[in-house]
PDB file of C-alpha atoms in Angstrom:
ATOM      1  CA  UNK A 190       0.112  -6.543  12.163  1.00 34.00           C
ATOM      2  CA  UNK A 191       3.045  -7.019  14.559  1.00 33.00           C
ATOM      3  CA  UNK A 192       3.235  -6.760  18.540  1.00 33.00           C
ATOM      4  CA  UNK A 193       5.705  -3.754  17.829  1.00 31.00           C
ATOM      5  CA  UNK A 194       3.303  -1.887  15.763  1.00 32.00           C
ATOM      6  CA  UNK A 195       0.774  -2.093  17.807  1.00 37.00           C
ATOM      7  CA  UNK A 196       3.432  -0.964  20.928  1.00 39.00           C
ATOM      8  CA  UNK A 197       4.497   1.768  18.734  1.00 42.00           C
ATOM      9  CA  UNK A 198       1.168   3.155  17.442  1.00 47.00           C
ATOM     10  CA  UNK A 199      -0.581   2.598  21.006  1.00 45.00           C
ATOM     11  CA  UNK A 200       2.414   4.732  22.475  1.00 43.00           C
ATOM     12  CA  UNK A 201       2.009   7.673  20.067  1.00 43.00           C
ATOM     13  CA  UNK A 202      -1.416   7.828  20.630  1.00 44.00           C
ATOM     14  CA  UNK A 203      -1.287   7.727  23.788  1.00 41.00           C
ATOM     15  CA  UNK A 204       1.424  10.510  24.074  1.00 43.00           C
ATOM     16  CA  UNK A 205      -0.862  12.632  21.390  1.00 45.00           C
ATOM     17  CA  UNK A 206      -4.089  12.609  23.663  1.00 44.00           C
ATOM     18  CA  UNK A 207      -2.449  13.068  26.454  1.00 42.00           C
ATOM     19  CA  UNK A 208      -0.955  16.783  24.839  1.00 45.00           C
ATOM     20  CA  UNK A 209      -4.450  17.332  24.107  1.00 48.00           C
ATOM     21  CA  UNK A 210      -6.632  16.461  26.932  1.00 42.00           C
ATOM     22  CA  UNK A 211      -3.924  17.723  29.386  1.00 43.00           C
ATOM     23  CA  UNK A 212      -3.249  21.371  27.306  1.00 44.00           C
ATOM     24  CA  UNK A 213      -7.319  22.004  27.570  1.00 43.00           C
ATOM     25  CA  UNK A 214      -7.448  20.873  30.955  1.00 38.00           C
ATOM     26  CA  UNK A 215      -4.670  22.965  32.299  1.00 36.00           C
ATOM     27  CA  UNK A 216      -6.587  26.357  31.551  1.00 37.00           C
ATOM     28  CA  UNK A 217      -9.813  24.679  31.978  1.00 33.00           C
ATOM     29  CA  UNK A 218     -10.746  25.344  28.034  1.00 34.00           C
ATOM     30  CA  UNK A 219     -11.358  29.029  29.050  1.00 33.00           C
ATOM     31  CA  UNK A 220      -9.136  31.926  28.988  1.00 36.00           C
ATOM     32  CA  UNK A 221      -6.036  31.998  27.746  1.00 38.00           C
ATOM     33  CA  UNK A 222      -6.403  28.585  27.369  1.00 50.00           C
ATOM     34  CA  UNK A 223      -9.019  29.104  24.891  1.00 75.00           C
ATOM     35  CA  UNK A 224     -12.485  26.769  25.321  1.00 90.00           C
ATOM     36  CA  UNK A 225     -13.868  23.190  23.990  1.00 95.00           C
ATOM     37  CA  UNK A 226     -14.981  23.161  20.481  1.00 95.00           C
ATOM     38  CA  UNK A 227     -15.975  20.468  18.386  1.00 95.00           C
ATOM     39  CA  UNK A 228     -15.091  20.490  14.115  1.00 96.00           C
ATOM     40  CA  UNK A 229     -14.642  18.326  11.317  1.00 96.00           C
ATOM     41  CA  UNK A 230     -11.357  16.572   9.685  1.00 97.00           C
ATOM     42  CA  UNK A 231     -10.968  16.184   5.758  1.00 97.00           C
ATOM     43  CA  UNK A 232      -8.927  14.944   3.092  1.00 97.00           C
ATOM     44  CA  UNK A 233      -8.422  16.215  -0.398  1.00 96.00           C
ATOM     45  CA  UNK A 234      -5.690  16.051  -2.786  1.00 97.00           C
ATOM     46  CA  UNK A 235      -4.219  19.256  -3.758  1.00 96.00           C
ATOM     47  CA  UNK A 236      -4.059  20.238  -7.603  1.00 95.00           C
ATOM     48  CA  UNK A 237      -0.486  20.320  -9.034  1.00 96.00           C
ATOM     49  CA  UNK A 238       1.158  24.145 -10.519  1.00 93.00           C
ATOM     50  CA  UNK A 239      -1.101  24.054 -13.670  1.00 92.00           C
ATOM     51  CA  UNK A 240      -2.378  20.926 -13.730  1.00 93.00           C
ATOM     52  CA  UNK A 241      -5.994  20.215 -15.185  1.00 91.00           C
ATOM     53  CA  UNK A 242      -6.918  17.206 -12.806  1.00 93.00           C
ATOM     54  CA  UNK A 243      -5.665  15.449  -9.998  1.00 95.00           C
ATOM     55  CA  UNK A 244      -2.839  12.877 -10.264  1.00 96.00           C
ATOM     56  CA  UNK A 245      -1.261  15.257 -13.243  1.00 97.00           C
ATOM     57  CA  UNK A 246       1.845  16.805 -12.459  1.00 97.00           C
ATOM     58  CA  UNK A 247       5.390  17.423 -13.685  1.00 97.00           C
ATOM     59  CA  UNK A 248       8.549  16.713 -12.062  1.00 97.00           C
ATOM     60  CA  UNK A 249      11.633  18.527 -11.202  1.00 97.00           C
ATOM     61  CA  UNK A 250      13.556  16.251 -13.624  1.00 97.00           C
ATOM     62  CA  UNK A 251      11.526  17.331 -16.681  1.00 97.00           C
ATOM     63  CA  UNK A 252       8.618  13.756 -16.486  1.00 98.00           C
ATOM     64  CA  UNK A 253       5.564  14.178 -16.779  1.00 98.00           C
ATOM     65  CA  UNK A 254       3.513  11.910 -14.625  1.00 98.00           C
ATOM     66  CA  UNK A 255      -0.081  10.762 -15.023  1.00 98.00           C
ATOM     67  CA  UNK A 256      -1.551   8.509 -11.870  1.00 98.00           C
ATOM     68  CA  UNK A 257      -4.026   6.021 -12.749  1.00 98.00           C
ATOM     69  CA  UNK A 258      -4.496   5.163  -9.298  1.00 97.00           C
ATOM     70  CA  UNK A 259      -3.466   5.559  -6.002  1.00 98.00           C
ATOM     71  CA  UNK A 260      -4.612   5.117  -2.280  1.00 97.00           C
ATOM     72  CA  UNK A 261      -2.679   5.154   0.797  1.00 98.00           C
ATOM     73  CA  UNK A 262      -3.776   4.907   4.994  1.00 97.00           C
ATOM     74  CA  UNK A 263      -3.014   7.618   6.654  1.00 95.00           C
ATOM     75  CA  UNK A 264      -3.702   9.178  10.305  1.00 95.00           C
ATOM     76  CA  UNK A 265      -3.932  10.196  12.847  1.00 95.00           C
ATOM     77  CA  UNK A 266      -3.579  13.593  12.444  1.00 97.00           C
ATOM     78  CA  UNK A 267      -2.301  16.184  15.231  1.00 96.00           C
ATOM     79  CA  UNK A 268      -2.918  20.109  14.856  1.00 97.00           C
ATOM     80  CA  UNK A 269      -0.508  22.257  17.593  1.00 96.00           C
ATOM     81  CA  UNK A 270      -0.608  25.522  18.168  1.00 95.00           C
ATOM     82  CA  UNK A 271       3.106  26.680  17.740  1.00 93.00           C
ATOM     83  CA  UNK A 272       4.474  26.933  14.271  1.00 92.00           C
ATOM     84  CA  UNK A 273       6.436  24.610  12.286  1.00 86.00           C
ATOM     85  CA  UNK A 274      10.467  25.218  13.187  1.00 83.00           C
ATOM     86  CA  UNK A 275      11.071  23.502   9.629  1.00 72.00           C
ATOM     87  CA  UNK A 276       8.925  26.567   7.766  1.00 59.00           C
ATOM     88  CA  UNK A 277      10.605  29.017  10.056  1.00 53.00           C
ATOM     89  CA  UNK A 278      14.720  27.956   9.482  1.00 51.00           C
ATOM     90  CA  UNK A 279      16.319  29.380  11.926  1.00 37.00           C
ATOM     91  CA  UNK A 280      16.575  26.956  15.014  1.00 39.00           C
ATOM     92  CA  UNK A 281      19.769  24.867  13.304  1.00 40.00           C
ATOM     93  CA  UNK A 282      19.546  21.367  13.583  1.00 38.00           C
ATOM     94  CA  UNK A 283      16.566  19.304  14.763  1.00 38.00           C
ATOM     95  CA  UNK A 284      16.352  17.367  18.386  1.00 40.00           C
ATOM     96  CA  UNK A 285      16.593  13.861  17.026  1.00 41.00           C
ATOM     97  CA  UNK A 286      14.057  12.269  16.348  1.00 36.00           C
ATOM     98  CA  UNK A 287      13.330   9.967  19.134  1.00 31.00           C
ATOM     99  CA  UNK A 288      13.606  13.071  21.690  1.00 38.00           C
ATOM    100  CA  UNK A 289      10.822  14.042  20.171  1.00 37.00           C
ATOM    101  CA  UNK A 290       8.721  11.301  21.480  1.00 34.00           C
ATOM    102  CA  UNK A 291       9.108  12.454  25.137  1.00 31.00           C
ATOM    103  CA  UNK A 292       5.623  13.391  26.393  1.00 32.00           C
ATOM    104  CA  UNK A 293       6.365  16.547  27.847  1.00 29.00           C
ATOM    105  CA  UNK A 294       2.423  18.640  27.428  1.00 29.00           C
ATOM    106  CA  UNK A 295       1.645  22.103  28.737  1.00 28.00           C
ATOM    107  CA  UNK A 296      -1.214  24.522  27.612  1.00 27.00           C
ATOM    108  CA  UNK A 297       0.875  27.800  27.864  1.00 29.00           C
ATOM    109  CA  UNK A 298       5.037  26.560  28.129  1.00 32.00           C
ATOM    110  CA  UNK A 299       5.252  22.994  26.721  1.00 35.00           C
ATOM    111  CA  UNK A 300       7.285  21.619  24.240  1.00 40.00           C
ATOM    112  CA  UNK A 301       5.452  18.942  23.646  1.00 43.00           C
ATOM    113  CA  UNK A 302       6.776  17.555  19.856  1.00 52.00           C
ATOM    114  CA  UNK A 303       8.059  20.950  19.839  1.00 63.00           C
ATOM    115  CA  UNK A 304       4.640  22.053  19.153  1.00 76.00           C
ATOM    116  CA  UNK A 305       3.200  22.886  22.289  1.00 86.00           C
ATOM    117  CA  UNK A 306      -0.469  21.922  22.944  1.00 91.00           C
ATOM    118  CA  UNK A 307      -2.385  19.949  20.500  1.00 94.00           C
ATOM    119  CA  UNK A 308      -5.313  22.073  19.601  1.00 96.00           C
ATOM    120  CA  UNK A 309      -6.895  19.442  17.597  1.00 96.00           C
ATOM    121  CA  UNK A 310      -7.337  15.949  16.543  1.00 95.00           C
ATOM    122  CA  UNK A 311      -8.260  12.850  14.311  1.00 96.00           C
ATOM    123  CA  UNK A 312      -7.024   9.812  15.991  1.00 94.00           C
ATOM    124  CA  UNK A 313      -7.807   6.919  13.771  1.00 94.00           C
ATOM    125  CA  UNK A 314      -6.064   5.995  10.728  1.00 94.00           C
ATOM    126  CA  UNK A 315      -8.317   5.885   7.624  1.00 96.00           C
ATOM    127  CA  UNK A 316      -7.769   4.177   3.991  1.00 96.00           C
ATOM    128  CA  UNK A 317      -7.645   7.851   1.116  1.00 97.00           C
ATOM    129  CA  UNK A 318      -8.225   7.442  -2.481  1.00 97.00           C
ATOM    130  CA  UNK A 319      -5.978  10.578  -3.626  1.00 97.00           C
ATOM    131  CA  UNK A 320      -7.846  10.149  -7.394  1.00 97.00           C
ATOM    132  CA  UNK A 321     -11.320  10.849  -5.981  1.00 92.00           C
ATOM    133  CA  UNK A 322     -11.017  14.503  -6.688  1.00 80.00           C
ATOM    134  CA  UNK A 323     -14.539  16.794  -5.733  1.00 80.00           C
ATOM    135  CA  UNK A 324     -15.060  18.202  -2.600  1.00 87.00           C
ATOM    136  CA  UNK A 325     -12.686  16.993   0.635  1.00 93.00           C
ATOM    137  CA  UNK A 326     -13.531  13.686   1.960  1.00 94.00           C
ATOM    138  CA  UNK A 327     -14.887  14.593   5.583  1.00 95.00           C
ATOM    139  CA  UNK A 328     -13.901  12.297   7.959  1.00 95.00           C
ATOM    140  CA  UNK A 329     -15.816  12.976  11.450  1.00 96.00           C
ATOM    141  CA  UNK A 330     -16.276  15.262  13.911  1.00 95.00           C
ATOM    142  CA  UNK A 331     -13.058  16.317  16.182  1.00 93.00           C
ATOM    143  CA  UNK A 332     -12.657  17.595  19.586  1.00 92.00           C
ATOM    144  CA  UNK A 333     -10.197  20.656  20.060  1.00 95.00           C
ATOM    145  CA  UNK A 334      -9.264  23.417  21.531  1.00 96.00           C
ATOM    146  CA  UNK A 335     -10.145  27.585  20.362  1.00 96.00           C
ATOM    147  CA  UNK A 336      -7.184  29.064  18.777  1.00 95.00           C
ATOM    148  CA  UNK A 337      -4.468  29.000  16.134  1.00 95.00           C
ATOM    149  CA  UNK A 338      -3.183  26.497  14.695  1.00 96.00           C
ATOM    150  CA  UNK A 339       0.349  26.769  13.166  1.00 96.00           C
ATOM    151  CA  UNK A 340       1.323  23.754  12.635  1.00 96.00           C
ATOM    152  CA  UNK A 341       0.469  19.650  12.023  1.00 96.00           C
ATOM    153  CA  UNK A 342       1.378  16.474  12.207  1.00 96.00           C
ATOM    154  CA  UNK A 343       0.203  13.013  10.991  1.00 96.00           C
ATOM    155  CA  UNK A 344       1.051   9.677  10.847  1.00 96.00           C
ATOM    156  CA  UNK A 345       1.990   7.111   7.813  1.00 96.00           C
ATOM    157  CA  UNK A 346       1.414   3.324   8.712  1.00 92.00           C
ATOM    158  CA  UNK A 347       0.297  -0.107   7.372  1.00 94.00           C
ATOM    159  CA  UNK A 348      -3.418  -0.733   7.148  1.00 94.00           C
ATOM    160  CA  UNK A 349      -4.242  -1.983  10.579  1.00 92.00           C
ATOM    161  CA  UNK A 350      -7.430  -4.570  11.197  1.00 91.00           C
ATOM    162  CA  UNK A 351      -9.387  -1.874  12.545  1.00 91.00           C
ATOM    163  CA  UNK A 352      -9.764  -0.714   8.750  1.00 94.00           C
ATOM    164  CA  UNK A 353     -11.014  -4.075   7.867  1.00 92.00           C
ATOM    165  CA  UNK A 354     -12.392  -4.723   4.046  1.00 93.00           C
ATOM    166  CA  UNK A 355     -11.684  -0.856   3.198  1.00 91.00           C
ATOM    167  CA  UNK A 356      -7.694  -2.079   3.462  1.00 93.00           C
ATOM    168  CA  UNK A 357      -7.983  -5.052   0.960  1.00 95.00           C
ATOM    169  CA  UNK A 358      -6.737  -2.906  -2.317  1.00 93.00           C
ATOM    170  CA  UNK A 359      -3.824  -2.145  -0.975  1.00 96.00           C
ATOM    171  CA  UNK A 360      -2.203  -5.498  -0.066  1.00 94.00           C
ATOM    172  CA  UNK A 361      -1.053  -4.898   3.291  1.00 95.00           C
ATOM    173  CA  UNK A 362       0.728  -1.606   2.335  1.00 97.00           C
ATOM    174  CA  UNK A 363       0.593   1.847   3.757  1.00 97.00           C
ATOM    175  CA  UNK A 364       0.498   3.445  -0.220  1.00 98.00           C
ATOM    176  CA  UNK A 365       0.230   1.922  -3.682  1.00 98.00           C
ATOM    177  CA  UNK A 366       0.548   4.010  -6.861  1.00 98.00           C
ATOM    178  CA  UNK A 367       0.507   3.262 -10.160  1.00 98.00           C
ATOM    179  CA  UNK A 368       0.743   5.564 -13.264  1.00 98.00           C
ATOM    180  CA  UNK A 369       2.408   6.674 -16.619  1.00 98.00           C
ATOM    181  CA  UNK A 370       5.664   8.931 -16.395  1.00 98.00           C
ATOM    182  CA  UNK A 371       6.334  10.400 -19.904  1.00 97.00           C
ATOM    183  CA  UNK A 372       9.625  12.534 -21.300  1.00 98.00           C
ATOM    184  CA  UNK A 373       9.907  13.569 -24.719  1.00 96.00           C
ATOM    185  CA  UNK A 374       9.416  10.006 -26.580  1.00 96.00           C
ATOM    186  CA  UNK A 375      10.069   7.925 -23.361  1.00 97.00           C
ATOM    187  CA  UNK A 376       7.041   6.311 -22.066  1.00 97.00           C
ATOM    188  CA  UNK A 377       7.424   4.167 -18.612  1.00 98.00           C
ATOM    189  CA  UNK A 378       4.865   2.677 -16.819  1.00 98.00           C
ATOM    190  CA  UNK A 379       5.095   1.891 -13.324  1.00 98.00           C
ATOM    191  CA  UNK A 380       3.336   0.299 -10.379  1.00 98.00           C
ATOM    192  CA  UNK A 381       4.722   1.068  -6.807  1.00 98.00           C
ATOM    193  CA  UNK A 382       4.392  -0.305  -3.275  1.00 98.00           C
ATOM    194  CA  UNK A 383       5.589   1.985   0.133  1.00 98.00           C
ATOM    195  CA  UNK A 384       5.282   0.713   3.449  1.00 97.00           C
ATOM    196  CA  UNK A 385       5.899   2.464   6.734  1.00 94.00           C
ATOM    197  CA  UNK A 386       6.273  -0.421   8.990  1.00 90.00           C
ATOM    198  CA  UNK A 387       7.682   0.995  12.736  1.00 89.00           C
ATOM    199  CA  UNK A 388       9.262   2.156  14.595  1.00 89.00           C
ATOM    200  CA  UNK A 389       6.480   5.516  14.868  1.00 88.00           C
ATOM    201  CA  UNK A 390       9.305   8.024  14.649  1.00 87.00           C
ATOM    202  CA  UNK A 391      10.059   6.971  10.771  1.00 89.00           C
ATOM    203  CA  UNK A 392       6.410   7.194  10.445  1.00 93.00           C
ATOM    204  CA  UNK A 393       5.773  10.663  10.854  1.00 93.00           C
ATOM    205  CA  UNK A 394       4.917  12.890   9.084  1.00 95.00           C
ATOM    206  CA  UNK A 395       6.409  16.280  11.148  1.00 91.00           C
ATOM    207  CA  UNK A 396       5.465  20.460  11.751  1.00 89.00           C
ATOM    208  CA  UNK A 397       3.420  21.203   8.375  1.00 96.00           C
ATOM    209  CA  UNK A 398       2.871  24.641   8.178  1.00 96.00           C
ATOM    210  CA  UNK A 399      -0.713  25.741   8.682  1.00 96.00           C
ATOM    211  CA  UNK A 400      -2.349  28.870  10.061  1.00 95.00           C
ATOM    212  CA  UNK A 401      -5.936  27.714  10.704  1.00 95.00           C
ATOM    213  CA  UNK A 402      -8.256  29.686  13.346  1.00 95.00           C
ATOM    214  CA  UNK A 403     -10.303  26.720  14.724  1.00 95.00           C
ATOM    215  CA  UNK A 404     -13.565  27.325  15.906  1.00 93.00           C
ATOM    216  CA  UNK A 405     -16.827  25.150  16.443  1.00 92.00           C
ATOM    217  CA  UNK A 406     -18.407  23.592  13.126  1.00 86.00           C
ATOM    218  CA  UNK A 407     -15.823  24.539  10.804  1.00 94.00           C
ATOM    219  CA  UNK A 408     -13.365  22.186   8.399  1.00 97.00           C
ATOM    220  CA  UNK A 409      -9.877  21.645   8.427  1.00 97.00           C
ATOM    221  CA  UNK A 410      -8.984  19.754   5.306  1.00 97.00           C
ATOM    222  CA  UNK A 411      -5.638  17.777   5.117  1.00 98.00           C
ATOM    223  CA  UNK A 412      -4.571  18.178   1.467  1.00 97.00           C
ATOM    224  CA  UNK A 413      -2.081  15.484  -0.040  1.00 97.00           C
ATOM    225  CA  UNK A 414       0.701  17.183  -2.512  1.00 97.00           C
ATOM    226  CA  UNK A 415       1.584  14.251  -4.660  1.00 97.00           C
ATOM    227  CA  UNK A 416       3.495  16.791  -7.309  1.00 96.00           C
ATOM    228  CA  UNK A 417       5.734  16.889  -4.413  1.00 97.00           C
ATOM    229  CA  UNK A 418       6.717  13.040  -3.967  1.00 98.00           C
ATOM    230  CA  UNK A 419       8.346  12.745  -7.188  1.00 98.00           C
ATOM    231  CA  UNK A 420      10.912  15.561  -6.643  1.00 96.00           C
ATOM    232  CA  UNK A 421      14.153  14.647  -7.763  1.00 97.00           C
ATOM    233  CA  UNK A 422      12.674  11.153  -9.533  1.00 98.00           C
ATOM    234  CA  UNK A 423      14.545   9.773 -12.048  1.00 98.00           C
ATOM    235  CA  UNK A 424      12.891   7.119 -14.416  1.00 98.00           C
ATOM    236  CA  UNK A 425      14.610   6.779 -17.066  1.00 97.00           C
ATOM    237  CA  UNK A 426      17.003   4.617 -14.414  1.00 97.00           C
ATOM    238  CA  UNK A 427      14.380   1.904 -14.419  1.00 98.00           C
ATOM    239  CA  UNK A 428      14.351  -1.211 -16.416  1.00 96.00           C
ATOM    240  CA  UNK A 429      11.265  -1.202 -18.517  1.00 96.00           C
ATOM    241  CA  UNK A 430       9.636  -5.588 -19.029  1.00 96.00           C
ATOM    242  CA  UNK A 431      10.548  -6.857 -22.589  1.00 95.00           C
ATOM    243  CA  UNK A 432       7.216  -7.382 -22.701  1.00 96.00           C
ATOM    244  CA  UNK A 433       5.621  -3.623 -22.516  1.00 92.00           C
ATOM    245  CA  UNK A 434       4.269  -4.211 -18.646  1.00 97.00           C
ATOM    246  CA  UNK A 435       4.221  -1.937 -16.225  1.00 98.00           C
ATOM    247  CA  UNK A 436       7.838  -1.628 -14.089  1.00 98.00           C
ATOM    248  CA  UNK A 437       7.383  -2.709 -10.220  1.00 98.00           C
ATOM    249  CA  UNK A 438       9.037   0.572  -8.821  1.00 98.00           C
ATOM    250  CA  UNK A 439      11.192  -1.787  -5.854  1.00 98.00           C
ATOM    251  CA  UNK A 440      13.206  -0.629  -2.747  1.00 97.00           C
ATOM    252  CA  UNK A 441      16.365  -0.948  -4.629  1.00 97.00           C
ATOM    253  CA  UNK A 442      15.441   1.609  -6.994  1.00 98.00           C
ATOM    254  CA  UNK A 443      16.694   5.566  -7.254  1.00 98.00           C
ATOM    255  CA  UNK A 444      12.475   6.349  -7.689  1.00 98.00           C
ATOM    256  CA  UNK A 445      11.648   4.122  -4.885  1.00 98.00           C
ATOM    257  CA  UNK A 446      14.101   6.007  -2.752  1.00 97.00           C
ATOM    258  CA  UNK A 447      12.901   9.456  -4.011  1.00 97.00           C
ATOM    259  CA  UNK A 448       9.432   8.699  -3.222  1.00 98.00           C
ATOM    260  CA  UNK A 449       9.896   7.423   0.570  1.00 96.00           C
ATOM    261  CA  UNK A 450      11.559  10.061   1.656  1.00 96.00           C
ATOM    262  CA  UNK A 451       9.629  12.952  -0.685  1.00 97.00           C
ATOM    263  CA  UNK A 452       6.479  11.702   1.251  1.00 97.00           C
ATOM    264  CA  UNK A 453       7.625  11.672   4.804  1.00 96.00           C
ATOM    265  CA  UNK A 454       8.984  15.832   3.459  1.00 95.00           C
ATOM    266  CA  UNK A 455       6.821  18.668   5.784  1.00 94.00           C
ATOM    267  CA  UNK A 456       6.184  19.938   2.437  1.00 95.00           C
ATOM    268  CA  UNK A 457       4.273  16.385   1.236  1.00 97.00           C
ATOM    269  CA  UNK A 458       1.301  17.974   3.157  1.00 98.00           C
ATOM    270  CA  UNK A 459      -0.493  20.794   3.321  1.00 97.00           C
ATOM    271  CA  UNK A 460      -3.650  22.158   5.320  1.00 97.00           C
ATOM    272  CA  UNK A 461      -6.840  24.890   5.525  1.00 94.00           C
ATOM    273  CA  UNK A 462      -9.402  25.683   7.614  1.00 96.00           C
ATOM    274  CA  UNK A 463     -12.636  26.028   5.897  1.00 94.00           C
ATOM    275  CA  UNK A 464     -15.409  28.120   7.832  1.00 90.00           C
ATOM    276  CA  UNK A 465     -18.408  27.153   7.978  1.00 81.00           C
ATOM    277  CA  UNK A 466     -20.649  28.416   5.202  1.00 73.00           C
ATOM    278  CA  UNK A 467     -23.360  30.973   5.843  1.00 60.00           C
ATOM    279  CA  UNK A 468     -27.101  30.007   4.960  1.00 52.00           C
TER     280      UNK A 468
END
C-alpha cells in the first residue's frame, strides 16, 4: 500500500466523519436535527431480472453470464440525507469531481458531497464474497443520525493491511471475477482483475438512490448489482487461449473497460432499510 493511498483514504475519512459528527452535533441529535441512534450495516448481492441464483444474469448485448466466483473490498460506506442529483436529472452537469472533496458539513444547509449531512456510517473497508448468497452479510453496528436517508455513497479501493489474511484471494486487487459468458454456440471463459488504486475521487462510488428511514436496531443492507457491470460488454472481442483456458479479461480490453466504469455507475449499487423484526 502506497504513502498516497493512505493520504488519500485518511483524507476522505476524515472529511466523511467530520459531515457526520459535525451534522449531529450542530442540532445536538435532537430536534430538527433528529437524535443519536445506533444500527447495523450489510451486504448482499442483489438477484438479476429473472435470474434463479446469484452471479446469473444476462447482458445488454444478448451474453449470458454465469460467475463462478467473485469477491471484491469495498467501504466505507456514507448514507446522507439529501437525495441523489444523478436519480433526480435535472441539475445539468456535475461539480467536478474534485470540488466535491471540499469539506463543507452542516446539519440543516450544507452541501457537504452535495449530500448534506451524513446520517450514517460504516467506516472500514471490508473483503465481500458477492457468491455467498442467503441472508445479508451484517457487518457491525453503526452510529447515525434519526431521519431519511436519500442517498449513499461508498468507496472502491485495494485491500489495505488492516484486512490482513481475509485479503489474500484477491492478490492485491480491489475485485476479481471469474466466470462463463455464453451466446448462442459461443462459449468464453474469462478471469478478470480491477483495481482502484487513488486518487479517492476515481474511487467512489457517488449519490445511490435510497429512501431508508433509519432508526435504532434496524438494517441497512448495501446490495451489489453485478447484472449491471456488464452493460454494454462485448466478448466476443476477446481472444479465446488455443488451448481452451480461461481469457485474462486485461486493461486493454473493450470488457475490461465496460466493467470499470459499469461498477463505479450510481446504478452498480443499490440499498434498503430492513426494520427490525417483531418477536
Amino acid at each position: 500500500m502506497t504513502r498516497v493511498f493512505h493520504g488519500s483514504r485518511r483524507a476522505f475519512m476524515l472529511f466523511m466523519g467530520t459531515a457526520l459528527v459535525g451534522g449531529g452535533s450542530a442540532c445536538g441529535l435532537s430536534g430538527t436535527g433528529g437524535r443519536g441512534i445506533v444500527f447495523r450495516m450489510g451486504l448482499r448481492t442483489a438477484l438479476a431480472p429473472g435470474a434463479a441464483q446469484v452471479g446469473e444474469l444476462t447482458t445488454d448485448t444478448g451474453w449470458s453470464v454465469r460467475l463462478t466466483s467473485a469477491r471484491m473490498v469495498l467501504g466505507p460506506i456514507y448514507l446522507f440525507e439529501n437525495p441523489s442529483p444523478l436519480q433526480a436529472r435535472t441539475r445539468g452537469v456535475f461539480k467536478s469531481l474534485l470540488n466535491a472533496l471540499v469539506p463543507t458539513a452542516h446539519a440543516h444547509d450544507g452541501d457537504f458531497f452535495s449530500g448534506g449531512t451524513v446520517l450514517g456510517e460504516w467506516d472500514r473497508e471490508v473483503v465481500f464474497d458477492l457468491l455467498a448468497g442467503g441472508e445479508a452479510q451484517v457487518l457491525g453496528r453503526s452510529p447515525g443520525i434519526a431521519g431519511r436517508a436519500r442517498s449513499f455513497s461508498l468507496l472502491l479501493q485495494p485491500p489495505s493491511r488492516a484486512l490482513g489474511d481475509e485479503a489474500a484471494s484477491l492478490q492485491g486487487h480491489s475485485m476479481l471475477l471469474a466466470g462463463t459468458a455464453f451466446r448462442g454456440e459461443a462459449r468464453v471463459p474469462f478471469r478478470v482483475a480491477l483495481d482502484f488504486p487513488p486518487p479517492v475521487e476515481l474511487q467512489r462510488v457517488d449519490f445511490v438512490p435510497i429512501d431508508a428511514d433509519l432508526d435504532d436496531d434496524g438494517l441497512f443492507v448495501v446490495e451489489a448489482r453485478p447484472h449491471q457491470w456488464f452493460e454494454g460488454a462485448h466478448f466476443d472481442r476477446l481472444t479465446l487461449p488455443a488451448d481452451g483456458s480461461p481469457v485474462d479479461i486485461t486493461p486493454e480490453t473493450q470488457v475490461h473497460r465496460a466493467l470499470s466504469v459499469n461498477v463505479r455507475r450510481f446504478t452498480a449499487f443499490s440499498g434498503a432499510w430492513e426494520p427490525e423484526k417483531a418477536g
